[in-house]
Each structure stands twice: as structure tokens, then as C-alpha cells.
PDB file of C-alpha atoms in Angstrom:
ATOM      1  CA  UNK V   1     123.433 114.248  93.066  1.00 60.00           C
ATOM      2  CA  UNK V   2     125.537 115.851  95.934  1.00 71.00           C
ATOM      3  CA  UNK V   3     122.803 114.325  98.771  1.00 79.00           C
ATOM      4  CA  UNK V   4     122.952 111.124  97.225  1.00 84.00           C
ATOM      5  CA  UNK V   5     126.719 110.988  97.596  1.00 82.00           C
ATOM      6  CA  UNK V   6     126.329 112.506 101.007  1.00 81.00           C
ATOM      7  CA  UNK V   7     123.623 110.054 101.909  1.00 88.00           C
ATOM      8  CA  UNK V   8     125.565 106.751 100.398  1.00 87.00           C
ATOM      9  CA  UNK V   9     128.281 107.721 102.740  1.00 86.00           C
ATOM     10  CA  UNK V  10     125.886 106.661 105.706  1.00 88.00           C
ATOM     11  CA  UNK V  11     122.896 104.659 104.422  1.00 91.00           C
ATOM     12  CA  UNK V  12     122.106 102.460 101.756  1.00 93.00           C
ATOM     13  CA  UNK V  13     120.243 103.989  99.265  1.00 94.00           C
ATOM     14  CA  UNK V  14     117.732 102.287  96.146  1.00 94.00           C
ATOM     15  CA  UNK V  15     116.736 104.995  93.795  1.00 94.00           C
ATOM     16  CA  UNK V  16     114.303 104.958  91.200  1.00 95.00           C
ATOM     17  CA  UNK V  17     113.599 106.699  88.095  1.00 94.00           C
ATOM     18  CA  UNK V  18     109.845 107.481  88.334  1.00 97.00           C
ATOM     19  CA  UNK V  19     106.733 106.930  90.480  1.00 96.00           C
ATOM     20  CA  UNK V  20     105.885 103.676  88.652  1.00 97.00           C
ATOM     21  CA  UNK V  21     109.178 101.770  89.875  1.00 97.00           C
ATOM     22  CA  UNK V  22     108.820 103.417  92.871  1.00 96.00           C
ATOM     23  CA  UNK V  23     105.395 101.300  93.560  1.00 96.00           C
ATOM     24  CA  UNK V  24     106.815  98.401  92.222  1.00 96.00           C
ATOM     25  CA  UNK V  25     109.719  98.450  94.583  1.00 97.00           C
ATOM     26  CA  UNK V  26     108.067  99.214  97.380  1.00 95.00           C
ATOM     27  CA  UNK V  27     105.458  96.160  96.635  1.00 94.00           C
ATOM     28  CA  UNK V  28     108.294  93.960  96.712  1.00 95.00           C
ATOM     29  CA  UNK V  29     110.740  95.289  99.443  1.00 96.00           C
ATOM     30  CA  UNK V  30     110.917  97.244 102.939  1.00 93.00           C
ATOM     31  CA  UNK V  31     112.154 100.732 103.430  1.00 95.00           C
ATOM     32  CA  UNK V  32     113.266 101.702 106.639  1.00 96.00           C
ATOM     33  CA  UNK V  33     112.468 105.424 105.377  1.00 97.00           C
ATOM     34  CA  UNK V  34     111.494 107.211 102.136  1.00 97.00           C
ATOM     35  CA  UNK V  35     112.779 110.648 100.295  1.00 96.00           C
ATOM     36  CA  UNK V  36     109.770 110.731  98.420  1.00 96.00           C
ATOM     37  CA  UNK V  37     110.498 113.660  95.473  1.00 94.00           C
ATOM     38  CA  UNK V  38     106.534 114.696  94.899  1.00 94.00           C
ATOM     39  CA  UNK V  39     107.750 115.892  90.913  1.00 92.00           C
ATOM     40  CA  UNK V  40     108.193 112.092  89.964  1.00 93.00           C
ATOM     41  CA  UNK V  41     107.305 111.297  86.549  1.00 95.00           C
ATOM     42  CA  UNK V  42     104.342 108.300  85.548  1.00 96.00           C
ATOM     43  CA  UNK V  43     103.142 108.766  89.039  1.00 96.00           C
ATOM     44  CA  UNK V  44     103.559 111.581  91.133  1.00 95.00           C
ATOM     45  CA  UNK V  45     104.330 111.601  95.259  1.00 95.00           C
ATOM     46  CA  UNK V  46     101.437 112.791  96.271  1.00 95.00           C
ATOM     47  CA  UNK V  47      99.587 109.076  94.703  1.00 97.00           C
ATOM     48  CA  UNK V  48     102.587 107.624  95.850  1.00 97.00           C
ATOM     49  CA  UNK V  49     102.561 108.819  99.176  1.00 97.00           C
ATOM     50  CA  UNK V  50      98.597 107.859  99.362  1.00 97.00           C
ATOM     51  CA  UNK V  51      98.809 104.674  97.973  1.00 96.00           C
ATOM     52  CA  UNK V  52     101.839 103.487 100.693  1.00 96.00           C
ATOM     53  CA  UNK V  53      99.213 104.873 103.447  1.00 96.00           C
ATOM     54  CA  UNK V  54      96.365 103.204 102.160  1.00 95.00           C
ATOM     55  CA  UNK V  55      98.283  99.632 103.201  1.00 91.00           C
ATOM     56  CA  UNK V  56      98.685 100.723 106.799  1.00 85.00           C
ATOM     57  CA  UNK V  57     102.494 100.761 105.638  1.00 88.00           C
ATOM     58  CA  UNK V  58     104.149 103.134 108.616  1.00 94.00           C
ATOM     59  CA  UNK V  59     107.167 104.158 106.754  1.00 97.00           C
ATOM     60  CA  UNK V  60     108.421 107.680 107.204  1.00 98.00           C
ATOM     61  CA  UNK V  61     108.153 109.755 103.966  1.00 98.00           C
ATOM     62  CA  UNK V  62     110.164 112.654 103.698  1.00 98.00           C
ATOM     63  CA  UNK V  63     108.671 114.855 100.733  1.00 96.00           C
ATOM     64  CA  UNK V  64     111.553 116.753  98.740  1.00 94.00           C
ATOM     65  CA  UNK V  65     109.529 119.233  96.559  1.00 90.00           C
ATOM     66  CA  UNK V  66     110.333 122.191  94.603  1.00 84.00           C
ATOM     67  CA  UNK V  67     107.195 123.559  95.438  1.00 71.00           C
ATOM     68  CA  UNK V  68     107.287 126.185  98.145  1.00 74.00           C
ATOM     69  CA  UNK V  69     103.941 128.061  97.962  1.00 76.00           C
ATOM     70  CA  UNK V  70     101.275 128.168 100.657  1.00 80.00           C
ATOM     71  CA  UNK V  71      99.410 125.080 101.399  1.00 83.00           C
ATOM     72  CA  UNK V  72     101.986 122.825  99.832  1.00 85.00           C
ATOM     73  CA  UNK V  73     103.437 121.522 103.453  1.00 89.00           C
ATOM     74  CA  UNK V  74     100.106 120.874 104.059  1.00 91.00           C
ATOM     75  CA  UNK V  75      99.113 119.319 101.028  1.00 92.00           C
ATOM     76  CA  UNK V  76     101.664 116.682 101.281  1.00 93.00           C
ATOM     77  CA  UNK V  77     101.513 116.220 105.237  1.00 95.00           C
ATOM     78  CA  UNK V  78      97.754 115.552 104.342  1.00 96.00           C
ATOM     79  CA  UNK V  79      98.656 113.043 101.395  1.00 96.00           C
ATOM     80  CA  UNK V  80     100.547 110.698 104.048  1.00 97.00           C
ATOM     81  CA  UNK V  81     104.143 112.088 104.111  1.00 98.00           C
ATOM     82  CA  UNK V  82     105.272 112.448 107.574  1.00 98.00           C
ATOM     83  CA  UNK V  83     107.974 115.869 107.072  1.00 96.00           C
ATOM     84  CA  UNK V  84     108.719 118.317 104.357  1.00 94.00           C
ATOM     85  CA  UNK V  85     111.510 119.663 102.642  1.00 95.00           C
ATOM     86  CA  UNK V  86     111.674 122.128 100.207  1.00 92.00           C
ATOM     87  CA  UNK V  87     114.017 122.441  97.383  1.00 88.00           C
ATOM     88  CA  UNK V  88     116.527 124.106  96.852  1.00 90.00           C
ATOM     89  CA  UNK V  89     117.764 121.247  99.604  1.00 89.00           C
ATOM     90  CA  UNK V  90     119.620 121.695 102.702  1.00 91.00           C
ATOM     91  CA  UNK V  91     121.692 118.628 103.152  1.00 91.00           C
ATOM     92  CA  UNK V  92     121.875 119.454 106.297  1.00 92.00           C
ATOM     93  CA  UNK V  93     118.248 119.856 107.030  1.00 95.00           C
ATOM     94  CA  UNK V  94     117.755 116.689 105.140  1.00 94.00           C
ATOM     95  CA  UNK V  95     120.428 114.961 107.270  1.00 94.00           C
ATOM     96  CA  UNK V  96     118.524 115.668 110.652  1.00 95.00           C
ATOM     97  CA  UNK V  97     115.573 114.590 109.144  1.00 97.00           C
ATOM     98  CA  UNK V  98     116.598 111.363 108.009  1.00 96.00           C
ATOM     99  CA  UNK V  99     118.206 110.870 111.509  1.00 96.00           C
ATOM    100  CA  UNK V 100     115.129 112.169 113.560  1.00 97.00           C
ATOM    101  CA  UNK V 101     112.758 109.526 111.362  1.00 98.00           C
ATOM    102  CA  UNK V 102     115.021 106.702 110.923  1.00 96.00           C
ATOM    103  CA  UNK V 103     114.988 106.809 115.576  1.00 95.00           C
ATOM    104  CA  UNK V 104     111.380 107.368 115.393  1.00 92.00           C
TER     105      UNK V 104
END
């Protein structure tokens, strides 16, 4: 909740409850840039993430995952997402990441 208040301050945020309105959203509207947490319910980020790729959609992902074992950068840089953060967050880290895509 803290990064969303941080990141209202600045940008204007649509958040969803699960991977299935997620889809729908994004079939419907543009995103300049997406925090993509990979833990969604219905549909998780990683199908997410591959689906949005499969369209030739260009939109940065950010993946926000609680996962921090080996292979799991790599595992969602594979599944489309362009940067990854792990949890517990760094506002700041997710901060210059939003800025650094959001230019790119």
C-alpha cells in the first residue's frame, strides 16, 4: 500500500485485483508501463506477461515477485517482463525503475 501512495503522488495508477481483470483491462486500454505482481490470483504474471508479448504489445513490465531464488530473474525476463524486482520492495528501486522504463 505504501508504493501505491508513493506512486499516485506522481503517476496515475489502475490497479486490479487478479490476473483475469488484468487481461481484460489491458484488452481494452493502453499502459504506458506495467508493475506486473507474478503472485496474481486466476491468472498468474508469468501467463500474463506471455500473453501481452504474444500481441507484439511493447509495454515495459516490471515483475514485483516475492520469489527470490535462483533462476527466478530469469524465469520472468524469459516470460516477457522487461526488469525485476524482488519483494520485500524498495520504493526506491522501484522508483528508478519506473523512471528508467517510462524514458525508454
Amino acid at each position: 500500500m505504501l508504493l501505491r501512495q508513493v506512486l499516485e503522488d506522481n503517476y496515475q495508477l489502475v490497479c486490479v485485483n487478479n490476473g483475469k481483470e488484468a487481461l481484460l483491462w489491458l484488452q481494452q486500454n493502453r499502459a504506458r508501463l506495467i508493475l506486473l505482481d507474478m503472485a496474481l490470483p486466476e491468472i498468474d504474471g508469468w501467463e500474463i506477461a506471455r500473453q501481452i508479448r504474444q500481441t507484439n504489445d511493447k509495454t515495459p513490465i516490471i515483475a514485483i515477485t516475492a520469489h527470490a531464488m535462483k533462476g527466478d530473474r530469469e524465469s520472468v525476463l524469459a516470460a516477457g517482463c522487461n526488469a525485476y524486482i524482488a519483494k520485500p520492495i524498495d520504493i526506491l528501486e522501484v522508483e528508478a525503475a519506473v523512471e528508467y522504463w517510462l524514458k525508454q
